[in-house]
Coordinates of C-alpha atoms in Angstrom, one line a residue:
M273 CA 0.0 0.0 0.0
H274 CA 2.8 2.4 0.9
K275 CA 4.4 1.6 -2.4
L276 CA 1.2 2.3 -4.3
K277 CA 0.8 5.7 -2.5
A278 CA 4.4 6.6 -3.4
I279 CA 3.8 5.7 -7.1
F280 CA 0.6 7.8 -7.1
A281 CA 2.4 10.8 -5.5
V282 CA 5.1 10.6 -8.2
I283 CA 2.5 10.5 -10.9
M284 CA 0.7 13.5 -9.6
M285 CA 4.0 15.5 -9.3
V286 CA 4.8 14.7 -13.0
V287 CA 1.4 15.7 -14.3
L288 CA 1.3 19.0 -12.5
I289 CA 4.6 20.1 -14.0
A290 CA 4.4 22.6 -16.9
P291 CA 6.3 22.2 -20.2
F292 CA 9.5 24.1 -19.5
S293 CA 12.2 23.9 -22.1
V294 CA 15.8 25.0 -21.5
L295 CA 17.3 27.0 -24.3
S296 CA 20.9 27.0 -25.4
A297 CA 23.0 30.0 -26.2
E298 CA 22.3 29.3 -29.9
N299 CA 18.5 29.7 -29.3
S300 CA 17.8 26.1 -30.2
I301 CA 15.4 24.3 -27.9
D302 CA 16.5 21.5 -25.7
T303 CA 13.5 19.6 -24.3
V304 CA 13.8 18.1 -20.8
G305 CA 10.9 15.8 -20.5
K306 CA 8.3 18.1 -18.9
R307 CA 5.1 17.7 -20.9
D308 CA 2.0 19.9 -21.5
G309 CA -0.3 16.9 -21.5
G310 CA -1.2 15.2 -18.3
I311 CA -3.9 14.6 -15.7
G312 CA -5.0 16.6 -12.7
K313 CA -7.7 16.4 -10.1
T314 CA -9.1 19.1 -7.9
T315 CA -12.5 20.0 -6.5
N316 CA -15.0 20.0 -9.4
F317 CA -16.4 23.3 -10.4
T318 CA -19.9 21.9 -10.1
D319 CA -19.5 21.9 -6.3
F320 CA -19.4 25.7 -6.4
A321 CA -21.1 26.6 -9.6
P322 CA -23.7 23.8 -10.2
N323 CA -25.8 25.9 -12.6
T324 CA -23.0 26.8 -15.0
S325 CA -23.9 25.8 -18.5
L326 CA -22.9 26.5 -22.1
D327 CA -23.8 30.2 -22.9
K328 CA -23.2 30.6 -26.6
K329 CA -21.7 34.1 -27.2
I330 CA -21.7 34.1 -31.0
N331 CA -25.1 34.1 -32.7
D332 CA -25.9 36.5 -35.6
I333 CA -22.8 38.7 -35.6
I334 CA -19.8 36.7 -36.9
Y335 CA -17.6 39.7 -37.6
P336 CA -16.3 41.8 -35.9
L337 CA -16.2 39.8 -32.6
F338 CA -14.8 40.2 -29.2
A339 CA -11.9 37.9 -30.2
T340 CA -11.5 39.4 -33.7
P341 CA -12.3 43.1 -33.3
A342 CA -12.2 45.8 -36.0
I343 CA -9.9 48.9 -35.5
K344 CA -11.4 51.7 -37.5
K345 CA -10.6 55.3 -38.1
K346 CA -13.3 58.0 -37.9
G347 CA -14.9 58.5 -41.3
Q348 CA -13.9 55.0 -42.6
T349 CA -16.3 52.2 -43.5
L350 CA -16.7 49.0 -41.6
T351 CA -18.1 45.8 -43.3
M352 CA -19.7 43.5 -40.8
Q353 CA -20.8 40.0 -41.4
I354 CA -24.3 38.9 -40.1
D355 CA -25.6 35.4 -40.1
T356 CA -29.3 35.5 -40.4
H357 CA -29.6 31.7 -40.4
G358 CA -31.3 31.4 -43.8
K359 CA -33.7 34.3 -43.3
E360 CA -34.2 37.3 -45.6
A361 CA -33.3 40.4 -43.6
A362 CA -34.2 44.1 -43.9
S363 CA -34.5 47.3 -41.9
W364 CA -31.0 47.3 -40.4
D365 CA -30.0 49.4 -37.4
I366 CA -26.4 49.4 -36.4
L367 CA -25.3 50.9 -33.0
L368 CA -22.0 51.4 -31.2
K369 CA -22.6 51.3 -27.4
P370 CA -20.5 52.0 -24.4
N371 CA -18.6 48.9 -23.2
S372 CA -18.6 47.6 -19.6
N373 CA -15.4 49.5 -18.7
S374 CA -16.2 52.8 -20.6
A375 CA -16.7 56.3 -19.3
V376 CA -18.6 57.1 -22.5
T377 CA -22.3 57.1 -22.0
E378 CA -23.8 57.8 -25.5
T379 CA -24.8 55.3 -28.1
H380 CA -24.0 56.1 -31.7
S381 CA -26.0 55.1 -34.7
L382 CA -23.9 54.0 -37.8
P383 CA -25.3 54.9 -41.2
V384 CA -25.7 51.9 -43.5
K385 CA -23.9 52.4 -46.7
D386 CA -24.3 49.0 -48.5
I387 CA -25.7 45.5 -48.1
D388 CA -24.6 42.5 -50.0
I389 CA -24.8 38.7 -49.7
G390 CA -21.4 37.5 -48.4
K391 CA -19.7 34.3 -47.2
S392 CA -17.4 33.4 -44.4
H393 CA -14.3 31.2 -44.3
W394 CA -15.2 29.8 -40.9
K395 CA -19.0 29.9 -40.5
D396 CA -21.3 27.7 -42.7
S397 CA -24.7 29.3 -43.1
E398 CA -27.5 29.5 -45.7
K399 CA -27.3 33.3 -45.7
I400 CA -24.7 35.7 -44.5
Y401 CA -25.0 39.5 -45.1
D402 CA -22.1 41.9 -45.6
V403 CA -23.4 45.1 -44.1
T404 CA -21.2 48.1 -44.6
V405 CA -21.5 51.1 -42.3
T406 CA -19.7 54.4 -41.9
I407 CA -17.9 55.4 -38.7
P408 CA -19.1 58.9 -37.8
E409 CA -16.5 61.7 -37.7
D410 CA -17.8 63.1 -34.3
I411 CA -17.6 59.8 -32.3
P412 CA -15.2 59.7 -29.4
E413 CA -12.1 57.4 -29.5
E414 CA -13.2 54.3 -27.6
L415 CA -13.5 50.6 -27.6
Y416 CA -17.3 49.9 -28.3
D417 CA -19.8 47.2 -28.1
L418 CA -21.6 46.5 -31.4
Q419 CA -25.3 46.0 -31.6
V420 CA -27.1 44.9 -34.7
E421 CA -30.9 44.9 -35.2
Y422 CA -32.8 43.7 -38.3
T423 CA -36.2 42.4 -39.3
A424 CA -36.6 38.9 -40.7
N425 CA -39.8 36.9 -41.2
G426 CA -41.8 39.7 -39.7
Q427 CA -39.8 39.6 -36.4
R428 CA -37.2 42.0 -35.0
H429 CA -33.9 40.4 -34.2
S430 CA -31.1 41.8 -32.1
D431 CA -27.5 40.7 -31.3
E432 CA -24.5 42.2 -29.6
Q433 CA -20.7 41.7 -29.5
P434 CA -18.8 43.3 -26.6
H435 CA -15.6 45.2 -27.2
S436 CA -15.6 44.5 -30.9
V437 CA -15.1 47.9 -32.6
N438 CA -12.3 50.2 -31.6
V439 CA -12.6 53.7 -33.0
V440 CA -9.4 55.8 -33.4
D441 CA -8.7 59.3 -34.5
E442 CA -5.7 58.2 -36.5
Y443 CA -3.6 55.0 -37.0
E444 CA -0.2 55.6 -35.5
K445 CA 2.7 54.9 -37.9
D446 CA 4.8 54.2 -34.8
F447 CA 2.8 52.0 -32.5
E448 CA 3.0 49.4 -29.7
F449 CA 1.3 46.1 -29.2
L450 CA 1.6 43.5 -26.5
H451 CA 1.8 39.7 -26.6
L452 CA 0.2 37.6 -23.9
T453 CA 0.0 33.8 -23.7
D454 CA -0.8 30.8 -21.6
T455 CA -3.2 32.3 -19.1
H456 CA -4.4 28.8 -18.1
I457 CA -7.6 29.6 -16.1
G458 CA -8.3 26.6 -14.0
S459 CA -4.8 25.2 -13.9
P460 CA -3.6 23.4 -10.7
R461 CA -0.1 24.4 -11.6
N462 CA -0.9 27.8 -10.2
L463 CA -1.0 26.5 -6.7
G464 CA 2.5 25.2 -6.1
N465 CA 6.0 26.6 -5.9
Q466 CA 7.7 27.2 -9.3
D467 CA 10.5 24.8 -8.4
D468 CA 8.2 22.2 -6.9
P469 CA 4.7 22.2 -8.4
S470 CA 3.6 19.3 -6.2
T471 CA 3.6 21.7 -3.2
V472 CA 0.8 24.1 -2.3
D473 CA 2.1 27.6 -1.6
P474 CA -0.3 30.0 0.3
G475 CA 0.8 33.1 -1.5
R476 CA 0.4 31.5 -5.0
T477 CA -2.9 29.9 -3.9
K478 CA -4.2 33.4 -3.2
E479 CA -3.0 34.7 -6.5
A480 CA -4.6 31.8 -8.3
G481 CA -8.0 32.3 -6.6
M482 CA -9.2 29.0 -7.9
W483 CA -12.9 28.3 -7.1
N484 CA -13.1 31.5 -5.0
P485 CA -16.8 32.4 -4.8
N486 CA -16.0 36.1 -4.9
E487 CA -15.3 37.0 -8.6
D488 CA -13.1 39.9 -7.5
D489 CA -10.7 37.4 -5.8
R490 CA -10.7 34.8 -8.6
W491 CA -7.7 34.5 -10.9
L492 CA -5.8 37.4 -9.3
Y493 CA -2.7 36.7 -11.3
L494 CA -4.6 37.4 -14.5
Q495 CA -6.5 40.4 -13.1
K496 CA -3.1 42.0 -12.2
A497 CA -1.7 41.3 -15.6
I498 CA -4.7 42.9 -17.3
K499 CA -4.5 46.0 -15.1
E500 CA -0.8 46.4 -16.2
V501 CA -1.8 45.9 -19.8
N502 CA -4.5 48.6 -19.5
L503 CA -1.9 51.0 -18.0
K504 CA 0.4 50.3 -20.9
N505 CA -2.5 51.1 -23.2
P506 CA -1.2 49.4 -26.4
D507 CA -2.8 49.8 -29.7
F508 CA -3.9 46.2 -29.5
V509 CA -3.1 42.9 -27.8
V510 CA -2.6 39.3 -29.2
V511 CA -3.1 36.3 -27.0
T512 CA -1.6 33.0 -28.3
G513 CA -3.7 30.3 -26.7
D514 CA -3.9 28.0 -23.7
L515 CA -6.4 30.5 -22.3
M516 CA -7.7 27.8 -20.0
Y517 CA -6.5 24.4 -18.6
G518 CA -9.2 22.1 -19.8
Q519 CA -7.9 18.9 -18.4
M520 CA -9.3 18.6 -14.9
N521 CA -12.8 17.2 -14.4
P522 CA -15.6 16.2 -16.7
Q523 CA -17.2 19.2 -18.4
E524 CA -14.6 21.6 -17.0
Y525 CA -14.6 23.5 -20.2
I526 CA -18.0 25.0 -19.5
Y527 CA -16.7 26.8 -16.4
E528 CA -13.3 27.7 -17.8
Y529 CA -14.7 29.1 -21.1
E530 CA -17.2 31.2 -19.1
E531 CA -14.5 32.5 -16.7
T532 CA -12.0 33.2 -19.5
Y533 CA -14.6 35.2 -21.5
R534 CA -15.6 37.2 -18.4
M535 CA -12.0 37.9 -17.4
L536 CA -10.7 39.0 -20.7
Q537 CA -13.4 41.6 -21.0
Q538 CA -11.5 43.5 -18.3
L539 CA -9.1 44.5 -21.1
E540 CA -9.7 48.0 -22.2
V541 CA -8.0 47.6 -25.6
P542 CA -8.7 45.4 -28.6
V543 CA -7.6 41.8 -28.1
Y544 CA -7.1 39.1 -30.7
L545 CA -7.3 35.4 -29.6
V546 CA -6.1 32.1 -31.1
P547 CA -6.4 28.7 -29.5
G548 CA -3.8 26.5 -27.9
N549 CA -3.8 22.8 -27.2
H550 CA -5.5 23.2 -23.8
D551 CA -8.4 25.1 -25.4
Y552 CA -9.0 22.5 -28.1
Y553 CA -9.0 19.1 -26.4
A554 CA -11.9 16.8 -27.1
Q555 CA -12.8 15.7 -23.6
D556 CA -14.9 13.0 -22.0
A557 CA -14.9 10.5 -24.8
T558 CA -15.1 13.5 -27.2
L559 CA -18.5 14.6 -25.9
A560 CA -17.1 18.1 -25.0
D561 CA -15.1 19.3 -27.9
G562 CA -12.9 22.3 -27.3
A563 CA -13.0 23.2 -31.0
K564 CA -16.8 23.6 -30.7
Y565 CA -16.5 25.6 -27.5
W566 CA -14.0 28.0 -29.1
E567 CA -16.4 28.6 -32.1
N568 CA -19.3 29.3 -29.7
Y569 CA -17.3 31.7 -27.5
F570 CA -14.6 33.3 -29.6
G571 CA -15.4 32.4 -33.3
P572 CA -12.8 31.5 -36.0
Q573 CA -9.8 29.4 -35.3
Y574 CA -7.8 31.4 -37.8
F575 CA -8.3 35.0 -39.2
S576 CA -6.4 38.1 -40.2
F577 CA -6.6 41.8 -39.3
D578 CA -5.1 45.1 -40.2
Y579 CA -3.9 48.0 -38.1
G580 CA -4.6 50.6 -40.7
P581 CA -2.0 50.6 -43.5
Y582 CA 0.8 49.9 -41.1
A583 CA 0.3 46.2 -40.1
H584 CA -1.2 43.0 -41.3
F585 CA -1.4 40.1 -38.9
I586 CA -2.7 36.5 -39.3
G587 CA -3.7 34.5 -36.2
Y588 CA -3.8 30.7 -36.9
N589 CA -4.6 27.5 -35.0
S590 CA -1.4 25.5 -34.5
F591 CA -3.3 22.7 -32.7
D592 CA -4.9 21.8 -36.0
W593 CA -5.5 18.0 -35.5
H594 CA -8.2 15.5 -36.2
K595 CA -10.7 15.2 -33.4
F596 CA -9.5 11.7 -32.7
D597 CA -5.9 13.0 -32.1
R598 CA -7.2 15.7 -29.7
Q599 CA -9.2 13.4 -27.5
G600 CA -8.9 13.0 -23.7
H601 CA -11.2 11.6 -21.1
G602 CA -11.7 14.0 -18.1
T603 CA -8.9 13.3 -15.7
V604 CA -7.2 10.9 -18.1
S605 CA -4.2 12.3 -20.0
V606 CA -4.3 13.5 -23.6
P607 CA -2.0 11.9 -26.2
T608 CA -1.3 14.9 -28.4
W609 CA -0.4 18.5 -27.3
G610 CA 2.1 19.5 -29.9
G611 CA 1.7 21.7 -32.9
Q612 CA 0.4 21.1 -36.4
I613 CA -1.3 23.0 -39.3
R614 CA -3.1 21.1 -42.0
E615 CA -3.4 21.8 -45.7
E616 CA -6.8 23.6 -45.7
Q617 CA -5.6 26.2 -43.1
L618 CA -2.1 26.5 -44.7
D619 CA -3.7 27.3 -48.0
W620 CA -5.9 29.9 -46.4
V621 CA -2.8 31.6 -44.8
K622 CA -1.1 31.6 -48.2
Q623 CA -4.1 33.1 -50.0
D624 CA -4.5 35.8 -47.3
L625 CA -0.9 36.8 -47.6
E626 CA -1.2 36.9 -51.4
K627 CA -4.3 39.1 -51.2
N628 CA -2.6 41.4 -48.7
A629 CA 0.4 41.8 -51.0
Q630 CA -1.8 43.4 -53.7
T631 CA -2.5 46.4 -51.6
A632 CA 0.2 46.5 -48.9
Q633 CA 2.3 49.7 -48.7
P634 CA 6.1 49.5 -48.5
N635 CA 6.4 50.1 -44.7
Q636 CA 3.7 47.7 -43.6
I637 CA 4.8 45.0 -41.2
R638 CA 3.5 41.5 -41.6
G639 CA 3.1 39.1 -38.7
L640 CA 1.8 35.7 -37.8
F641 CA 0.9 34.4 -34.3
S642 CA 0.0 31.0 -33.0
H643 CA 0.4 28.8 -29.9
H644 CA 3.3 26.6 -31.2
N645 CA 6.5 27.7 -32.7
P646 CA 7.2 26.0 -36.1
L647 CA 11.0 26.3 -35.6
W648 CA 10.9 23.8 -32.8
R649 CA 10.0 20.5 -34.5
D650 CA 9.8 17.2 -32.7
R651 CA 11.3 15.4 -35.7
D652 CA 14.5 17.4 -35.1
I653 CA 14.4 17.5 -31.3
W654 CA 13.6 13.9 -30.4
P655 CA 16.8 11.8 -30.3
K656 CA 17.0 9.8 -33.6
E657 CA 19.0 7.0 -31.9
D658 CA 16.0 6.1 -29.6
P659 CA 14.3 3.0 -31.1
D660 CA 10.9 4.1 -29.9
V661 CA 11.4 7.4 -31.7
Q662 CA 12.2 5.6 -34.9
K663 CA 9.2 3.4 -34.4
Y664 CA 6.9 6.3 -33.7
W665 CA 7.8 8.2 -36.9
E666 CA 7.5 5.0 -39.0
Q667 CA 4.0 4.5 -37.6
Y668 CA 3.1 8.2 -37.9
D669 CA 4.2 8.4 -41.6
A670 CA 2.2 5.2 -42.4
K671 CA -1.0 6.5 -41.0
H672 CA -1.9 9.9 -39.6
N673 CA -4.9 12.4 -39.7
P674 CA -6.0 10.6 -37.6
Q675 CA -3.3 8.5 -36.0
S676 CA -3.8 5.0 -34.9
I677 CA -4.4 4.2 -31.2
E678 CA -1.0 2.5 -31.0
T679 CA 0.8 5.5 -32.5
L680 CA -1.0 7.9 -30.2
A681 CA 0.0 5.9 -27.1
L682 CA 3.6 5.7 -28.2
G683 CA 3.6 9.5 -29.0
E684 CA 2.2 10.2 -25.5
K685 CA 4.9 8.0 -23.9
L686 CA 7.7 9.8 -25.9
G687 CA 6.0 13.2 -25.1
I688 CA 6.4 12.5 -21.4
E689 CA 10.1 11.9 -21.9
Y690 CA 10.9 14.5 -24.6
D691 CA 7.8 16.8 -24.6
Q692 CA 5.9 17.8 -27.7
Q693 CA 6.6 21.0 -29.5
W694 CA 5.7 21.2 -33.2
H695 CA 4.6 17.6 -33.4
G696 CA 2.9 17.2 -36.8
E697 CA 2.7 18.5 -40.3
N698 CA 3.7 21.5 -42.3
A699 CA 6.2 23.4 -40.2
H700 CA 8.7 23.7 -43.1
E701 CA 5.9 24.6 -45.5
L702 CA 4.5 27.3 -43.3
I703 CA 7.9 28.8 -42.8
D704 CA 8.5 28.8 -46.6
V705 CA 5.1 30.6 -47.1
M706 CA 6.3 33.2 -44.5
K707 CA 9.6 33.8 -46.2
Q708 CA 8.0 34.0 -49.7
H709 CA 5.6 36.8 -48.5
N710 CA 8.2 38.8 -46.4
V711 CA 6.7 38.1 -43.0
D712 CA 8.5 40.1 -40.4
I713 CA 7.5 38.5 -37.1
S714 CA 6.1 35.3 -35.7
L715 CA 4.7 35.2 -32.1
H716 CA 4.2 32.1 -29.9
G717 CA 3.7 30.6 -26.5
H718 CA 3.3 27.0 -25.2
T719 CA 6.7 26.5 -23.5
H720 CA 6.1 29.0 -20.6
I721 CA 9.5 30.6 -21.2
D722 CA 11.0 33.6 -23.0
D723 CA 13.0 33.2 -26.2
V724 CA 13.9 35.3 -29.3
T725 CA 15.2 33.7 -32.5
K726 CA 16.0 35.5 -35.7
E727 CA 16.1 33.3 -38.8
D728 CA 15.9 34.1 -42.5
G729 CA 14.8 37.7 -41.8
I730 CA 11.9 36.6 -39.5
L731 CA 11.8 37.4 -35.8
Y732 CA 10.4 34.5 -33.8
T733 CA 9.4 35.5 -30.3
T734 CA 8.2 33.1 -27.6
T735 CA 6.7 34.7 -24.5
T736 CA 6.6 33.4 -20.9
S737 CA 3.2 32.4 -19.5
L738 CA 0.8 34.3 -17.4
E739 CA 0.1 31.1 -15.6
L740 CA 2.2 31.2 -12.4
S741 CA 4.5 28.5 -13.8
G742 CA 6.2 31.0 -16.2
K743 CA 10.0 31.0 -16.2
P744 CA 12.0 32.9 -15.2
Y745 CA 8.9 34.8 -14.2
V746 CA 5.3 35.5 -15.2
G747 CA 5.1 38.2 -17.8
F748 CA 4.0 39.7 -21.2
R749 CA 6.0 41.0 -24.1
P750 CA 5.9 44.6 -25.4
L751 CA 6.6 45.1 -29.1
E752 CA 7.3 48.6 -30.6
V753 CA 7.1 49.4 -34.3
K754 CA 8.8 52.4 -35.9
D755 CA 9.0 53.2 -39.6
G756 CA 7.7 49.7 -40.5
N757 CA 10.3 47.9 -38.3
V758 CA 9.9 46.0 -35.1
V759 CA 12.6 47.9 -33.1
N760 CA 12.0 46.8 -29.5
Y761 CA 10.6 43.5 -28.3
N762 CA 12.3 42.9 -25.0
Y763 CA 11.9 44.4 -21.5
Q764 CA 15.4 43.3 -20.8
D765 CA 18.0 41.6 -23.2
P766 CA 18.5 39.1 -24.5
H767 CA 14.8 38.0 -24.6
H768 CA 12.9 38.8 -21.4
S769 CA 9.2 39.9 -21.1
I770 CA 7.9 42.5 -18.6
P771 CA 7.4 40.7 -15.2
V772 CA 3.9 41.1 -13.8
Y773 CA 5.2 40.8 -10.2
E774 CA 7.9 42.9 -8.6
N775 CA 11.2 41.0 -9.0
G776 CA 9.2 38.1 -10.4
D777 CA 8.0 37.2 -6.8
T778 CA 4.5 35.6 -7.3
E779 CA 4.3 34.6 -3.6
R780 CA 4.3 38.2 -2.3
G781 CA 1.8 39.3 -5.1
V782 CA 3.1 42.9 -5.5
M783 CA 2.5 44.3 -9.0
S784 CA 5.4 45.7 -11.0
L785 CA 3.3 48.5 -12.4
E786 CA 0.1 49.9 -10.9
S787 CA -2.0 53.0 -10.3
S788 CA -4.1 54.0 -7.4
Y789 CA -6.6 56.9 -6.8
K790 CA -7.3 58.9 -3.7
N791 CA -11.0 59.1 -4.5
S792 CA -13.2 56.8 -6.5
N793 CA -12.5 57.1 -10.3
D794 CA -16.1 56.8 -11.2
G795 CA -17.2 60.1 -12.7
H796 CA -18.7 61.6 -9.4
S797 CA -15.8 63.8 -8.4
S798 CA -14.6 67.2 -9.6
N799 CA -10.9 66.5 -8.6
L800 CA -8.8 63.3 -8.7
T801 CA -5.3 62.4 -7.7
A802 CA -3.6 59.3 -9.1
T803 CA -0.3 57.7 -8.0
I804 CA 1.5 55.6 -10.6
T805 CA 4.1 53.2 -9.2
N806 CA 6.8 51.7 -11.4
R807 CA 8.7 48.9 -9.6
L808 CA 10.5 47.8 -12.8
D809 CA 14.1 48.4 -13.8
K810 CA 13.2 50.5 -16.8
A811 CA 11.1 53.7 -17.2
M812 CA 7.5 52.9 -18.3
T813 CA 5.2 55.1 -20.3
V814 CA 1.6 54.6 -19.2
T815 CA -1.8 56.1 -19.9
V816 CA -3.9 56.9 -16.8
P817 CA -7.7 57.4 -17.2
F818 CA -9.7 60.0 -15.1
Y819 CA -13.5 59.9 -15.0
L820 CA -14.9 63.1 -13.5
V821 CA -18.0 65.2 -13.5
K822 CA -18.4 67.3 -16.7
G823 CA -16.2 70.4 -16.8
D824 CA -12.9 72.0 -17.6
Y825 CA -9.8 70.7 -15.8
N826 CA -6.1 71.3 -15.3
V827 CA -3.6 68.4 -15.2
S828 CA -0.5 68.7 -13.0
E829 CA 1.7 66.1 -14.9
G830 CA 1.9 64.4 -18.2
T831 CA 0.3 64.9 -21.6
V832 CA -3.4 64.9 -22.1
T833 CA -4.2 62.5 -25.0
Q834 CA -8.0 62.5 -24.7
N835 CA -10.4 65.0 -23.1
T836 CA -14.0 64.0 -23.9
A837 CA -17.4 65.0 -22.5
S838 CA -20.0 62.4 -22.5
G839 CA -23.4 63.1 -20.9
D840 CA -22.6 64.5 -17.5
K841 CA -19.1 62.9 -17.3
Q842 CA -15.7 64.1 -18.4
H843 CA -13.2 61.4 -19.6
I844 CA -9.5 62.5 -19.5
E845 CA -6.6 60.3 -20.4
V846 CA -3.0 61.4 -19.4
E847 CA 0.1 59.8 -20.8
I848 CA 3.1 60.0 -18.4
T849 CA 6.6 58.4 -18.2
V850 CA 7.5 57.0 -14.8
P851 CA 11.2 56.4 -14.2
A852 CA 12.5 53.0 -13.0
K853 CA 11.9 52.2 -9.3
S854 CA 9.8 55.3 -8.7
S855 CA 6.4 56.9 -8.4
K856 CA 4.6 59.9 -9.9
E857 CA 1.5 61.7 -8.9
I858 CA -1.0 63.3 -11.2
V859 CA -3.5 65.8 -9.9
V860 CA -6.6 66.7 -12.1
E861 CA -8.7 69.5 -10.8

């Protein structure tokens, strides 16, 4: 009995360890046998949230979405896609409404310019309308919710998408965006010490906030990261998958997708999301398919977007496997967690880049982002002298898409020993497409570490996790673009992200960058004082919002970047640079 208990303890230690990979000085990856598959067992969410059920977020509006927003300049047109589920539609009303975090109070009607029958690359439907509207010139800069109303079959229909349209005065030629990855809501790896995940650390347990009945205390680590992102106020954010854990108990995805959707709406900037392996498992004898959950909550698994004329990005699904290969059974381990992109998606990426090349201006940057890095291929990493490795690739090449049960079992065994990075098809082909179309940057996660590799003119960045297992610390990556070039992509050389916690110390829970207000910042005061504290080793430029009663105000420090009256409220944004290891105070009165 004691021996069985010891074996079980060892198994649980192994499965709670994150996939950390040690990098050599040459930026090649050296896997060390810590896998991203595995099992886990904690209290089931149904003990605390018994009424949680699938709440489909995507209904009629299929573009723009919360996870694929549109960034539009005042006076420009926006073409939306509306799925009317086979019905003939007329009498359209399109509105931009204040989002849940907004100080703006007014709703704006968008004039309809054109209506056509369209089609979608990701949503099959009998009838999809392309509805083109004009963004008014007098609308305040803001991230808005989109509301669409129309009449079909004699009935009025209405649908909304939160945080889906970002209106700007101008596209900035020199701009900044942030890369976040591996948030892992629901992960038990958040509970233990970084060096020994089998432990339970009180400080990290508080930061995780798992199952906390109070929403304000749940997932504190992610709340803090989002507050810092909002202070940085980038032009947009990309998140490269593993948003949740998805491997704990039966039907865990219901709770984790709901919580992820709720949490990410605390972001006050446009956010673009692609799935990782943990978001896409087919659980519980494939009854709960993460791919279907993703479509219901976030939409397409791959897409592209523009930041004005200055950037074109493609987000793609690098866990593009047959459902049989993605399967897992509740607390039973999953056989496949490495990367792959199949022909249909690869062809779409190629066609999108070809279409973009027809209109791209010379100083446009082009980027791709996904969960897995195509540079790190298991065929290259796994030791070729291992007989089981030789056997695996023979079996895989003989039958894949889907693989056989025998091959899956062997791949899981080798994954435990060597990990799974880019595990399947089309890594070389994807890289060739990127080189042919002059892609500048490729953004990834999965390994929970920081790394930067330059190869054939492409900058490949891998960013540490927001899950508390991140090495050397939890963080996110800032990327600055000037004159069509990515000129800054590190907080500190050679490849480090911005740490969320002071000195990377997750146990103490002190934020690296934060703001505080002497009075409530809720639009009911005629004067406000904010203190911005920068505990980082570099100066940080941040944007601080002030919500006051309507009026004229003076600002003691910084540059006013927005000053807008909305209803009886005044919204003022102040940009200020705070030196390293210091604080600054802004008084608005």
